[in-house]
CSV table of C-alpha atoms in Angstrom, one decimal:
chain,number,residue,atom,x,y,z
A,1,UNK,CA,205.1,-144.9,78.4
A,2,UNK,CA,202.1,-146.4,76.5
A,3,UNK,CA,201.6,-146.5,72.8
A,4,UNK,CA,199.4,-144.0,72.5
A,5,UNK,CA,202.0,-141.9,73.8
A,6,UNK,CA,202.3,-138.5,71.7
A,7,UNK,CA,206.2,-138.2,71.8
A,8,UNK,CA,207.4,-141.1,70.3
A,9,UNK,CA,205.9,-139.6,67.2
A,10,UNK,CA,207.8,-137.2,66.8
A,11,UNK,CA,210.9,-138.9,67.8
A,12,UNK,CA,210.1,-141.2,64.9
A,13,UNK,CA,209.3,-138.1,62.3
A,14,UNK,CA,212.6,-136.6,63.6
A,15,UNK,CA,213.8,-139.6,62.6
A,16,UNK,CA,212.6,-139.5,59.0
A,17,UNK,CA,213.3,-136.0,58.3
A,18,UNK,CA,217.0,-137.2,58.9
A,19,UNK,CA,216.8,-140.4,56.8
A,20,UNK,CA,215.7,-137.7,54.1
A,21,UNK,CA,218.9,-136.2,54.4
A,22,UNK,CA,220.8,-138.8,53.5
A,23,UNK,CA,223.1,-138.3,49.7
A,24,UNK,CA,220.8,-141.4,48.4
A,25,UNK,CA,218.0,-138.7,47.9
A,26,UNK,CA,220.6,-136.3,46.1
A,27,UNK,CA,221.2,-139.5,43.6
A,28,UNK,CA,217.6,-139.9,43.0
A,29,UNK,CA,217.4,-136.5,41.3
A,30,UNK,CA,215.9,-134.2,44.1
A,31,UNK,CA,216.3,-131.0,43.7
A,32,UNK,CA,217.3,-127.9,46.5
A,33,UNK,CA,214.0,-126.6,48.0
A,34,UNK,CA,213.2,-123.0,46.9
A,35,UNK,CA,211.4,-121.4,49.7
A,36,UNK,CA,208.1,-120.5,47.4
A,37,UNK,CA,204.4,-120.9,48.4
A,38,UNK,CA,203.9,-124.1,46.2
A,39,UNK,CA,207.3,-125.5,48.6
A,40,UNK,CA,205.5,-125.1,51.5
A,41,UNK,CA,202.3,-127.6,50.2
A,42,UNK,CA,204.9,-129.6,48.5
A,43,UNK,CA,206.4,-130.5,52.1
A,44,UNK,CA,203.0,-130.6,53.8
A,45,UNK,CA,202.2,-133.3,51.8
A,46,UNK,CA,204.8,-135.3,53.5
A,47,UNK,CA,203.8,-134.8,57.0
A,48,UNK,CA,200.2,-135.7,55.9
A,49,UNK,CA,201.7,-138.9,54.9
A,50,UNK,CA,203.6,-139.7,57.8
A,51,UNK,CA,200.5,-138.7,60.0
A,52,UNK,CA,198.3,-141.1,58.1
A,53,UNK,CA,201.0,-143.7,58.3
A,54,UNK,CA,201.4,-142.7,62.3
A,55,UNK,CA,197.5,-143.4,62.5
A,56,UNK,CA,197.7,-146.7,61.3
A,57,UNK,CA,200.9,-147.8,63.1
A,58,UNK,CA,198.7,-147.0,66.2
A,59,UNK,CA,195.4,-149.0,64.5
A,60,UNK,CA,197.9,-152.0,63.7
A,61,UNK,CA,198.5,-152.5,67.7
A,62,UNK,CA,195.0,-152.9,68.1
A,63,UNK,CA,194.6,-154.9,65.1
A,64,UNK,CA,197.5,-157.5,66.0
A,65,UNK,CA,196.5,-157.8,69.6
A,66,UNK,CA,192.3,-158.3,69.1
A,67,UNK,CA,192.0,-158.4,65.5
A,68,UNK,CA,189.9,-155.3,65.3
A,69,UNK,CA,190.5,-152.5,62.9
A,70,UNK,CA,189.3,-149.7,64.2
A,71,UNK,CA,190.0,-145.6,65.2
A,72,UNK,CA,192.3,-146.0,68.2
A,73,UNK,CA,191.2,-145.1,71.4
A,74,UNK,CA,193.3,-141.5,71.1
A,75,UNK,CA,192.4,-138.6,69.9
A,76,UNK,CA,195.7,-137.4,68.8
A,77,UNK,CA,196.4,-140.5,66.4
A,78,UNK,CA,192.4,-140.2,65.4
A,79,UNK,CA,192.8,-136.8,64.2
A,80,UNK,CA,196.3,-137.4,62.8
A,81,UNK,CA,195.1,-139.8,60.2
A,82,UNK,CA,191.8,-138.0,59.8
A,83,UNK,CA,193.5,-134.6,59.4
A,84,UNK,CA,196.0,-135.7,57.0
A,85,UNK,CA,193.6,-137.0,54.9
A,86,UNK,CA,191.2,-133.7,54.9
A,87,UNK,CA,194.6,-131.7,53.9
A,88,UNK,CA,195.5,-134.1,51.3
A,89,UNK,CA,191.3,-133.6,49.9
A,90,UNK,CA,192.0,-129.6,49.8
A,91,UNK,CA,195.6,-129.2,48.3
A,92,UNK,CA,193.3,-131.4,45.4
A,93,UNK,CA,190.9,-128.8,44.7
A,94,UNK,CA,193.3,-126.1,45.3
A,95,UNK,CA,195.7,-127.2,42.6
A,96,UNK,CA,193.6,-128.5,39.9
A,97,UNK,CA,190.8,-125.6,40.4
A,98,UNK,CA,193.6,-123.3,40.0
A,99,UNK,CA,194.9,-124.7,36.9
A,100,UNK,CA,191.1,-124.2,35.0
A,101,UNK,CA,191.2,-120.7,36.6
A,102,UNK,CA,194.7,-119.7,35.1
A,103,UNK,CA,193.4,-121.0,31.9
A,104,UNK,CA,190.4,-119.3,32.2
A,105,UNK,CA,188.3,-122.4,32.3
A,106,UNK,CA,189.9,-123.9,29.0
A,107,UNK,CA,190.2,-127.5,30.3
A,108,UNK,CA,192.1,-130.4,28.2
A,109,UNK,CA,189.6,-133.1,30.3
A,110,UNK,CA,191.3,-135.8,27.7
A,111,UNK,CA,194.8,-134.8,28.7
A,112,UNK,CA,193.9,-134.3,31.9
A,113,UNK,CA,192.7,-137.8,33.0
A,114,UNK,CA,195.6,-139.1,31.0
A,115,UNK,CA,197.7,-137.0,33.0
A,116,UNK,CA,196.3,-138.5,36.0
A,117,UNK,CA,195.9,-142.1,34.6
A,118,UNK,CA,199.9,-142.0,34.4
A,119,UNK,CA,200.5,-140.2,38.0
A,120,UNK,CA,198.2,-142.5,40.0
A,121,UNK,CA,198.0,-145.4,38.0
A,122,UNK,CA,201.3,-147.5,38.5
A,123,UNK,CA,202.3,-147.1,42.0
A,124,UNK,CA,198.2,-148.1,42.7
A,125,UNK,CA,198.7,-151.1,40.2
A,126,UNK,CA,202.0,-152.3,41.9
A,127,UNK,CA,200.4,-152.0,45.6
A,128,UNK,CA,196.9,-153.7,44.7
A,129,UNK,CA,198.6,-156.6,42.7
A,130,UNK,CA,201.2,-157.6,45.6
A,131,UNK,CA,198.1,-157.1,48.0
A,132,UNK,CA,195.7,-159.5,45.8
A,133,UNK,CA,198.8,-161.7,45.1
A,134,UNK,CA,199.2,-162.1,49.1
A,135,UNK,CA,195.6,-163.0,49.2
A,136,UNK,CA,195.4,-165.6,46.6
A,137,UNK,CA,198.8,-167.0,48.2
A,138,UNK,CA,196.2,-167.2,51.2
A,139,UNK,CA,193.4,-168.8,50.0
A,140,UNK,CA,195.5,-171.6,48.9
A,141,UNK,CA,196.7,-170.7,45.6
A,142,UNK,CA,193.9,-172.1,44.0
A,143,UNK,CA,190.7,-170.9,42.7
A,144,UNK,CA,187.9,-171.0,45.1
A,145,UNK,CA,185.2,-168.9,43.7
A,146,UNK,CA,183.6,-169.4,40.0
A,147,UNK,CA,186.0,-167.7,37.5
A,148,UNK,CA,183.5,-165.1,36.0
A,149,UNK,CA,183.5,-164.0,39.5
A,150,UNK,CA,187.2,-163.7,40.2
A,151,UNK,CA,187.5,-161.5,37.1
A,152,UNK,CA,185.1,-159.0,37.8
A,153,UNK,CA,186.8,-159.0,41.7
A,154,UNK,CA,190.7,-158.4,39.6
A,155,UNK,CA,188.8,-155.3,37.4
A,156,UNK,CA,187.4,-153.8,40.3
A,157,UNK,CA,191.2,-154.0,42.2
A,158,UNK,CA,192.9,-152.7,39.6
A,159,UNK,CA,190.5,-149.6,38.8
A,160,UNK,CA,193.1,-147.7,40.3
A,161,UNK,CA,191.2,-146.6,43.1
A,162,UNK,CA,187.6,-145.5,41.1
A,163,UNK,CA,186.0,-148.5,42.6
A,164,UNK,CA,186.5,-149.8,45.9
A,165,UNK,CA,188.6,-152.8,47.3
A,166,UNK,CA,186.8,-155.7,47.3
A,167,UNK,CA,188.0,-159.4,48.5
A,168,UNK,CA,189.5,-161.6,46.8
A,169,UNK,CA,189.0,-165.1,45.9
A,170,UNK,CA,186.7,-165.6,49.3
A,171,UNK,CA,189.9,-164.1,51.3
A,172,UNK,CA,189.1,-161.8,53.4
A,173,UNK,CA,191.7,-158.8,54.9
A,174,UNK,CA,193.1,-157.1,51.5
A,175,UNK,CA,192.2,-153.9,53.3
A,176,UNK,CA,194.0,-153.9,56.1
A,177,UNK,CA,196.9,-154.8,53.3
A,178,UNK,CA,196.7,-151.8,51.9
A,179,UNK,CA,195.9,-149.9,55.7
A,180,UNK,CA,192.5,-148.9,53.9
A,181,UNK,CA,193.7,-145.9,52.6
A,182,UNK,CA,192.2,-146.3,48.7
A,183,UNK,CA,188.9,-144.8,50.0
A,184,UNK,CA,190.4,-141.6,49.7
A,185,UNK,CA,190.7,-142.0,45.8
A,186,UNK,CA,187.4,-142.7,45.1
A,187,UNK,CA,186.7,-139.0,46.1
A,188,UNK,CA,189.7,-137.6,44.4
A,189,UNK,CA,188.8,-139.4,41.0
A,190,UNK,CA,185.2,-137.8,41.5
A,191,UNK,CA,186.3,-134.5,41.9
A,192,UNK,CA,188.3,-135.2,38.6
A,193,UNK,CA,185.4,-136.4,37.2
A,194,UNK,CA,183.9,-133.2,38.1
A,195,UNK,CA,186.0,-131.0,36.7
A,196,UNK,CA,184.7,-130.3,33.3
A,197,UNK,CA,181.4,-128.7,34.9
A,198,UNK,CA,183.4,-127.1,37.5
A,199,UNK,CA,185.3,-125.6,35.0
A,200,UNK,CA,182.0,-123.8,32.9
A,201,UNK,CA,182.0,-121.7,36.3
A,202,UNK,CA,185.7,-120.3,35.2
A,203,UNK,CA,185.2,-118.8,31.8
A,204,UNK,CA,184.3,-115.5,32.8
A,205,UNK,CA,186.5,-113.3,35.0
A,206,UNK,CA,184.5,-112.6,38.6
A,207,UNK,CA,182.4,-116.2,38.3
A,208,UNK,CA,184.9,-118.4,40.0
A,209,UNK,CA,185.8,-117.0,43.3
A,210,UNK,CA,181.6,-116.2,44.2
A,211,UNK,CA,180.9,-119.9,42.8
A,212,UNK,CA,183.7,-121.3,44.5
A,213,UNK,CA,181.9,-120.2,47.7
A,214,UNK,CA,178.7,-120.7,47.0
A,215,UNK,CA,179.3,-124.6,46.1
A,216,UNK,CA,181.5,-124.8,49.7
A,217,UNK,CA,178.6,-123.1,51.4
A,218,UNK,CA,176.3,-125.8,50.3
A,219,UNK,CA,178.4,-128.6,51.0
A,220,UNK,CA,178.8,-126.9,54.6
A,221,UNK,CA,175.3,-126.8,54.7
A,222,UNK,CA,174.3,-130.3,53.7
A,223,UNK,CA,177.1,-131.3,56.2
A,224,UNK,CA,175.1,-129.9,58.4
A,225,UNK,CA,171.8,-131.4,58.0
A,226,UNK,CA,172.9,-135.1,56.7
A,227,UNK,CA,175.1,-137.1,59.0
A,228,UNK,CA,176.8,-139.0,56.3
A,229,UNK,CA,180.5,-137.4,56.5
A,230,UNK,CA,180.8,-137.2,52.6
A,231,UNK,CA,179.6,-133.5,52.8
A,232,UNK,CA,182.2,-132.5,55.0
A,233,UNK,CA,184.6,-134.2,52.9
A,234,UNK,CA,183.0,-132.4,49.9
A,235,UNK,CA,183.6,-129.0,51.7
A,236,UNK,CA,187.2,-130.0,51.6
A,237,UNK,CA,187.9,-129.7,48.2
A,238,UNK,CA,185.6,-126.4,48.3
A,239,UNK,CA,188.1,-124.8,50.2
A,240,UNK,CA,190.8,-125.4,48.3
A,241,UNK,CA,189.3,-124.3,45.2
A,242,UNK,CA,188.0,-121.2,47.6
A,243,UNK,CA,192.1,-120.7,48.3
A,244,UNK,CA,193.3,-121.3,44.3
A,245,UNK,CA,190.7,-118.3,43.6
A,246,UNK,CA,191.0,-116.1,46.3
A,247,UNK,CA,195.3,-116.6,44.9
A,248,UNK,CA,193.7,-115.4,41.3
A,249,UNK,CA,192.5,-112.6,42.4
A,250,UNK,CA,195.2,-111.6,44.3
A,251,UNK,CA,193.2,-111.5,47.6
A,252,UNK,CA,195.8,-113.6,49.7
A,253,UNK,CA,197.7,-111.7,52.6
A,254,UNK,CA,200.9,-111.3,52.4
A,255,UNK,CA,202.0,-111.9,56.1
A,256,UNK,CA,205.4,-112.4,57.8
A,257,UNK,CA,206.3,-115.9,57.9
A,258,UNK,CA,206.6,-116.2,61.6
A,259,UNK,CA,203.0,-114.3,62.2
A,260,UNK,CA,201.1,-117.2,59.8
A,261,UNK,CA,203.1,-119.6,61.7
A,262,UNK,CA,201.4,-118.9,64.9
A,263,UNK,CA,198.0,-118.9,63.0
A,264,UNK,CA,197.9,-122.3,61.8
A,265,UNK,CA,199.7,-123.6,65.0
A,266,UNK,CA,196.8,-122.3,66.7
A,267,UNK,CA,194.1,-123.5,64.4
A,268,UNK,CA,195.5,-127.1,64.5
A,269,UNK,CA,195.7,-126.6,68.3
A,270,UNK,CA,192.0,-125.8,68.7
A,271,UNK,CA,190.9,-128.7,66.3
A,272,UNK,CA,193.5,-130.8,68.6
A,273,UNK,CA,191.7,-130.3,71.6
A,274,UNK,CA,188.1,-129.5,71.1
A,275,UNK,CA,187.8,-132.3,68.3
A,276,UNK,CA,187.3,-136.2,68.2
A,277,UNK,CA,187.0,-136.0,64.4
A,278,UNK,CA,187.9,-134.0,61.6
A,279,UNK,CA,185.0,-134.7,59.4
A,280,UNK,CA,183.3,-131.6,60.4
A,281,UNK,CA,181.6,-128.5,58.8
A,282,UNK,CA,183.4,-126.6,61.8
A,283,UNK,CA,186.9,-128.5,61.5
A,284,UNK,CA,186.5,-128.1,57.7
A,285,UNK,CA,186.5,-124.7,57.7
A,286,UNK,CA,189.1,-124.2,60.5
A,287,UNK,CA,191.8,-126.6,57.7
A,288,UNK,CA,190.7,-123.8,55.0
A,289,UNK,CA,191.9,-121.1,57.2
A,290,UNK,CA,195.1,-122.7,58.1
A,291,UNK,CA,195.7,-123.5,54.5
A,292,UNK,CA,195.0,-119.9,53.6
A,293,UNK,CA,197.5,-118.7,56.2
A,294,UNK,CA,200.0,-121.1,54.3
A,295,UNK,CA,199.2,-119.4,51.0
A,296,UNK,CA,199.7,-116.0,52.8
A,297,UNK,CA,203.2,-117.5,53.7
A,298,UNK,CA,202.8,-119.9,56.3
A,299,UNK,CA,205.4,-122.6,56.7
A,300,UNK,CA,205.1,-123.4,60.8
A,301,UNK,CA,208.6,-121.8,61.3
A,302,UNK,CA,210.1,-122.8,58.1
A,303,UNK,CA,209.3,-126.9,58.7
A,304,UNK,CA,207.2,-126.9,55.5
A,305,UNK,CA,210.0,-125.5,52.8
A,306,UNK,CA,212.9,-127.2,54.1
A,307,UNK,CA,214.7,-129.7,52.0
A,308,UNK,CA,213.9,-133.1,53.8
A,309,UNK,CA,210.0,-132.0,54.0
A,310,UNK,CA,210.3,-131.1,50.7
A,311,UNK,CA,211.8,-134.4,49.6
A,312,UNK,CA,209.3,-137.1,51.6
A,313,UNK,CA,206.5,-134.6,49.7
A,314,UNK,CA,207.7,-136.1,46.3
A,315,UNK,CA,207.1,-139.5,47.3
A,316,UNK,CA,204.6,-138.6,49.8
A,317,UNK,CA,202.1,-140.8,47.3
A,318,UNK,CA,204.2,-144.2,47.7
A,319,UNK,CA,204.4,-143.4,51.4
A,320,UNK,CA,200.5,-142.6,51.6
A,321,UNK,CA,199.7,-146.3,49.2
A,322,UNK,CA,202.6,-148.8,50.2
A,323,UNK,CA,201.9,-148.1,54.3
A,324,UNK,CA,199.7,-151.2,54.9
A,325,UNK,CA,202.2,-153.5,52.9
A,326,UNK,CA,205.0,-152.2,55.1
A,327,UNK,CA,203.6,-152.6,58.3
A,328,UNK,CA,202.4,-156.1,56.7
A,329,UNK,CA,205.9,-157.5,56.0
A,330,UNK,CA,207.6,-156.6,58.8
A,331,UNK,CA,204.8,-157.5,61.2
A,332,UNK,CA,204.3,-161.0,59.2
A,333,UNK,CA,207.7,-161.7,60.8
A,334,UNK,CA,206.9,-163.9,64.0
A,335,UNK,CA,210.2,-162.5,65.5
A,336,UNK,CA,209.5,-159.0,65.1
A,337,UNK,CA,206.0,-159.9,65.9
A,338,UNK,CA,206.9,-161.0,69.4
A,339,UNK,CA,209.3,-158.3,69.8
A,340,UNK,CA,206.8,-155.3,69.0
A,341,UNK,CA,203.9,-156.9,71.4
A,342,UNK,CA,206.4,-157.8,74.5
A,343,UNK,CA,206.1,-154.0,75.7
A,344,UNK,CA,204.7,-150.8,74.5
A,345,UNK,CA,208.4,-149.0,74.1
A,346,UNK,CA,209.3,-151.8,71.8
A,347,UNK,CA,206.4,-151.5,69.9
A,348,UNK,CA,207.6,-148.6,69.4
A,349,UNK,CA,211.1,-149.6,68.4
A,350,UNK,CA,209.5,-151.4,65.6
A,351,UNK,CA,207.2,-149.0,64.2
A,352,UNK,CA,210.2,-146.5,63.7
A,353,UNK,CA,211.5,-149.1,61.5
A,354,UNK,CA,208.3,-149.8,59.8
A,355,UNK,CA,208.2,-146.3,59.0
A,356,UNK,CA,212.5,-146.1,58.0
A,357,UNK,CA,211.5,-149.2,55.1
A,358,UNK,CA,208.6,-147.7,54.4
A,359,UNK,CA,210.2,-144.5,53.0
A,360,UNK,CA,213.2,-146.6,51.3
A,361,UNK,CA,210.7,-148.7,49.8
A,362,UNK,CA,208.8,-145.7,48.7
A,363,UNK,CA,211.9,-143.7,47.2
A,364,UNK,CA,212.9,-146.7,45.7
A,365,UNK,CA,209.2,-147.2,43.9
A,366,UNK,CA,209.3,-143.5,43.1
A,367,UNK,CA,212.4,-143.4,41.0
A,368,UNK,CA,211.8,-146.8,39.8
A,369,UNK,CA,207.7,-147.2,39.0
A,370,UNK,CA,206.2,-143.2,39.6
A,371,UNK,CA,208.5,-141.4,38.3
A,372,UNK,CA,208.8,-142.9,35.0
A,373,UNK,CA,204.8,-143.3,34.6
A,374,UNK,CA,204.7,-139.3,35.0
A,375,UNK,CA,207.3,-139.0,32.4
A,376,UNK,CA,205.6,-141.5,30.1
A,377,UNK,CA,202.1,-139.7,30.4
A,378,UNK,CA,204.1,-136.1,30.0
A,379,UNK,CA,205.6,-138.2,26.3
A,380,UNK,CA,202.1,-138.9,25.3
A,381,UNK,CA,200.5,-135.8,26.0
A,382,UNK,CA,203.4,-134.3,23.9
A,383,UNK,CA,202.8,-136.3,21.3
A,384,UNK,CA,198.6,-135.5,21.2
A,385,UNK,CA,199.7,-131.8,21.4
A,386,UNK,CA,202.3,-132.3,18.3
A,387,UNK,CA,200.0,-134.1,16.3
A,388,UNK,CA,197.1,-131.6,16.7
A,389,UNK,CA,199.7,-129.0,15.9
A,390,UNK,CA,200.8,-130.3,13.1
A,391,UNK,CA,197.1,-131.3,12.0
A,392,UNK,CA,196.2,-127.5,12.3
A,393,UNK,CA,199.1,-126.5,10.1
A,394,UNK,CA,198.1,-128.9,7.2
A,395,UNK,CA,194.8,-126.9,7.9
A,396,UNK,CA,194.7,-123.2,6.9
A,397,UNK,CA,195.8,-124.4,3.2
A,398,UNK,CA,192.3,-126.5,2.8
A,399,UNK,CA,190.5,-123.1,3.7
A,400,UNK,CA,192.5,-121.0,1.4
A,401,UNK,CA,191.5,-123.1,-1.3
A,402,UNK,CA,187.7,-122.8,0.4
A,403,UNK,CA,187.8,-119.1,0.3
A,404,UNK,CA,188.8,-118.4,-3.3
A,405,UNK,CA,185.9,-117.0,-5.2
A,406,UNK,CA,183.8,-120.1,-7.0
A,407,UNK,CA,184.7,-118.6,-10.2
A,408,UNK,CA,188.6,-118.8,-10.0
A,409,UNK,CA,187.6,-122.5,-8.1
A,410,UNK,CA,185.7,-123.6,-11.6
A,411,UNK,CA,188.1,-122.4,-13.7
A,412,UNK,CA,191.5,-124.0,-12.1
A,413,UNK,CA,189.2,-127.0,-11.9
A,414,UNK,CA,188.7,-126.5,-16.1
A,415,UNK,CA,192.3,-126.3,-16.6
A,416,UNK,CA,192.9,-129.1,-14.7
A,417,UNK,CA,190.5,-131.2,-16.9
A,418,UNK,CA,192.2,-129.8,-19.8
């Protein structure tokens, strides 16, 4: 056995999928899975997780041995991270493209960011802040770079994700505290940013499905020509929004579960053995097909809609953010240390229980720090949409008044004198 073993991965997801089992998830409020389409993405979202989390569990052996940080010399873990990412970039543009075609391109972009603001923003401000507070602990606990300086280094860490990490205090390593994962935000919060253009394309019924494949076409084609993987991961998002229109106009198969199984099993079995990347114009549109399959009823044998996949998909975000402080903490542990580099089948060992407090730690920071931020955004957003109601009502009595002939105007404003 080595560690870049393939079976000890799944012995450790197995693993999770029965920690998700437990009655503490039943406490935290999660509900029974339902067996719908939206399930099925719901529950891939925690497998993406715990394959980007596998990924760097496999980077971390590399990183405590050599210090290098680095894609590990195996494909499978390569593409597991890479691949969970790229799924993760087109559920994005299949959910939030559906919403502006549903409402016909009628987008709230103020209650949308603030939507967003309140979903992303805590658990990102909680994970930065113990990453930076490590990393002053660090450098001494003092200041060692001029003031202005260390300012402008806290704004850009707590952007939640818009701009990238940078160090802190002259400390170097905050991103392999936070397993360099916050790139990915910077292209969700563009694609956000996006959105109110995007959405001119959905106002008029017919526009959005041939625009939807005309902007994935070009990304495919730039992806092509520049080497810079940015287009590819551009494409990503194209094919989701592709998926949400193709759902809109009611051009997604309906196919026995079993039968769209096979077909993404397959895809992900060519990508796995053909591929050294994922960030490909090919591989990119080979994750569009297997996410359409999912929308035609896809669940790889019913994995995807049942209720522990459904549950680690809710906190899949705290899993995805807190994975480079977990494997931090425990591998800061000179003991543990020790143990995990003594042979590969303890390393092992440990990184199944990096990966068991890694999900407690997320439930707990779910129920405790994301939950509550959603339901506080939801409060506010309820509280625009009341007061613009309630504005509207006062309203219509200013344009009766308005609309009455000028006549009947002068003359109530003559009696009035009077």
């Amino acid at each position: 056995m080595t560690v870049y073993a393939i079976w000890p991965s799944f012995i450790a997801i197995g693993l999770v999928m029965l920690l998700a089992c437990l009655p503490v998830f039943d406490r935290a409020g999660f509900g029974p899975a339902r067996g719908r389409r939206i399930d099925a993405v719901d529950g891939l979202r925690g497998f993406l997780a715990l394959a980007v989390v596998l990924h760097h569990s496999i980077i971390y052996y590399e990183f405590m041995r050599n210090g290098a940080w680095a894609v590990p010399p195996s494909r499978f873990y390569t593409l597991a991270g890479q691949l969970g990412v790229a799924y993760f970039f087109v559920i994005t543009g299949y959910l939030f493209w559906g919403k502006i075609v549903r409402a016909r391109g009628s987008l709230d972009f103020a209650s949308l960011m603030l939507g967003r603001l309140f979903r992303l923003g805590p658990v990102y401000l909680l994970v930065a802040s113990i990453a930076m507070a490590i990393m002053f602990v660090r450098s001494g606990a003092r200041l060692n770079v001029p003031a202005p300086q260390f300012f402008m280094e806290l704004v850009q860490n707590l952007s939640l994700g818009i701009f990238p990490l940078v160090e802190i205090n002259g400390a170097p390593g905050i991103g392999t505290l936070t397993a360099g994962v916050t790139w990915t935000l910077q292209y969700e919060w563009l694609f956000y940013f996006a959105l109110p253009f995007l959405a001119i394309f959905a106002r008029r019924d017919r526009l959005h499905l041939p625009f939807a494949v005309l902007a994935t076409m070009l990304a495919l084609i730039f992806a092509l020509i520049s080497p810079d993987r940015q287009f590819a991961l551009y494409s990503l998002f194209g094919f989701g929004m592709v998926c949400a229109s193709l759902e809109d106009e009611s051009l997604v198969l309906r196919l026995h579960p079993a039968f769209a199984s096979i077909g993404i099993a397959a895809i992900l079995a060519v990508i796995g053995m053909n591929y050294e990347t994922s960030y490909r114009p090919d591989v990119s549109v080979l994750i569009g097909a297997s996410f359409y399959l999912m929308l035609s009823g896809g669940t790889l044998f019913g994995l995807l809609v049942a209720r522990p996949s459904i549950r680690l998909g809710e906190i899949s975000y705290c899993i995805y953010l807190m994975q480079g402080l977990a494997l931090f903490s425990i591998f800061a542990i000179p003991p543990l240390r020790a143990f995990a580099l003594a042979a590969d089948a303890y390393y092992w060992i440990m990184i199944c229980v990096v990966i068991v407090v890694l999900v407690l730690a997320a439930l707990a920071a779910h129920v405790l720090i994301e939950r509550p931020g959603i339901e506080l955004g939801r409060r506010i957003q309820r509280r625009e949409r009341e007061s613009v109601a309630a504005a509207g009502e006062r309203q219509p009595q200013v344009h009766r008044n308005a609309e009455r002939p000028v006549g009947e105007n002068l003359a109530t404003m003559e009696s009035a004198i009077k």
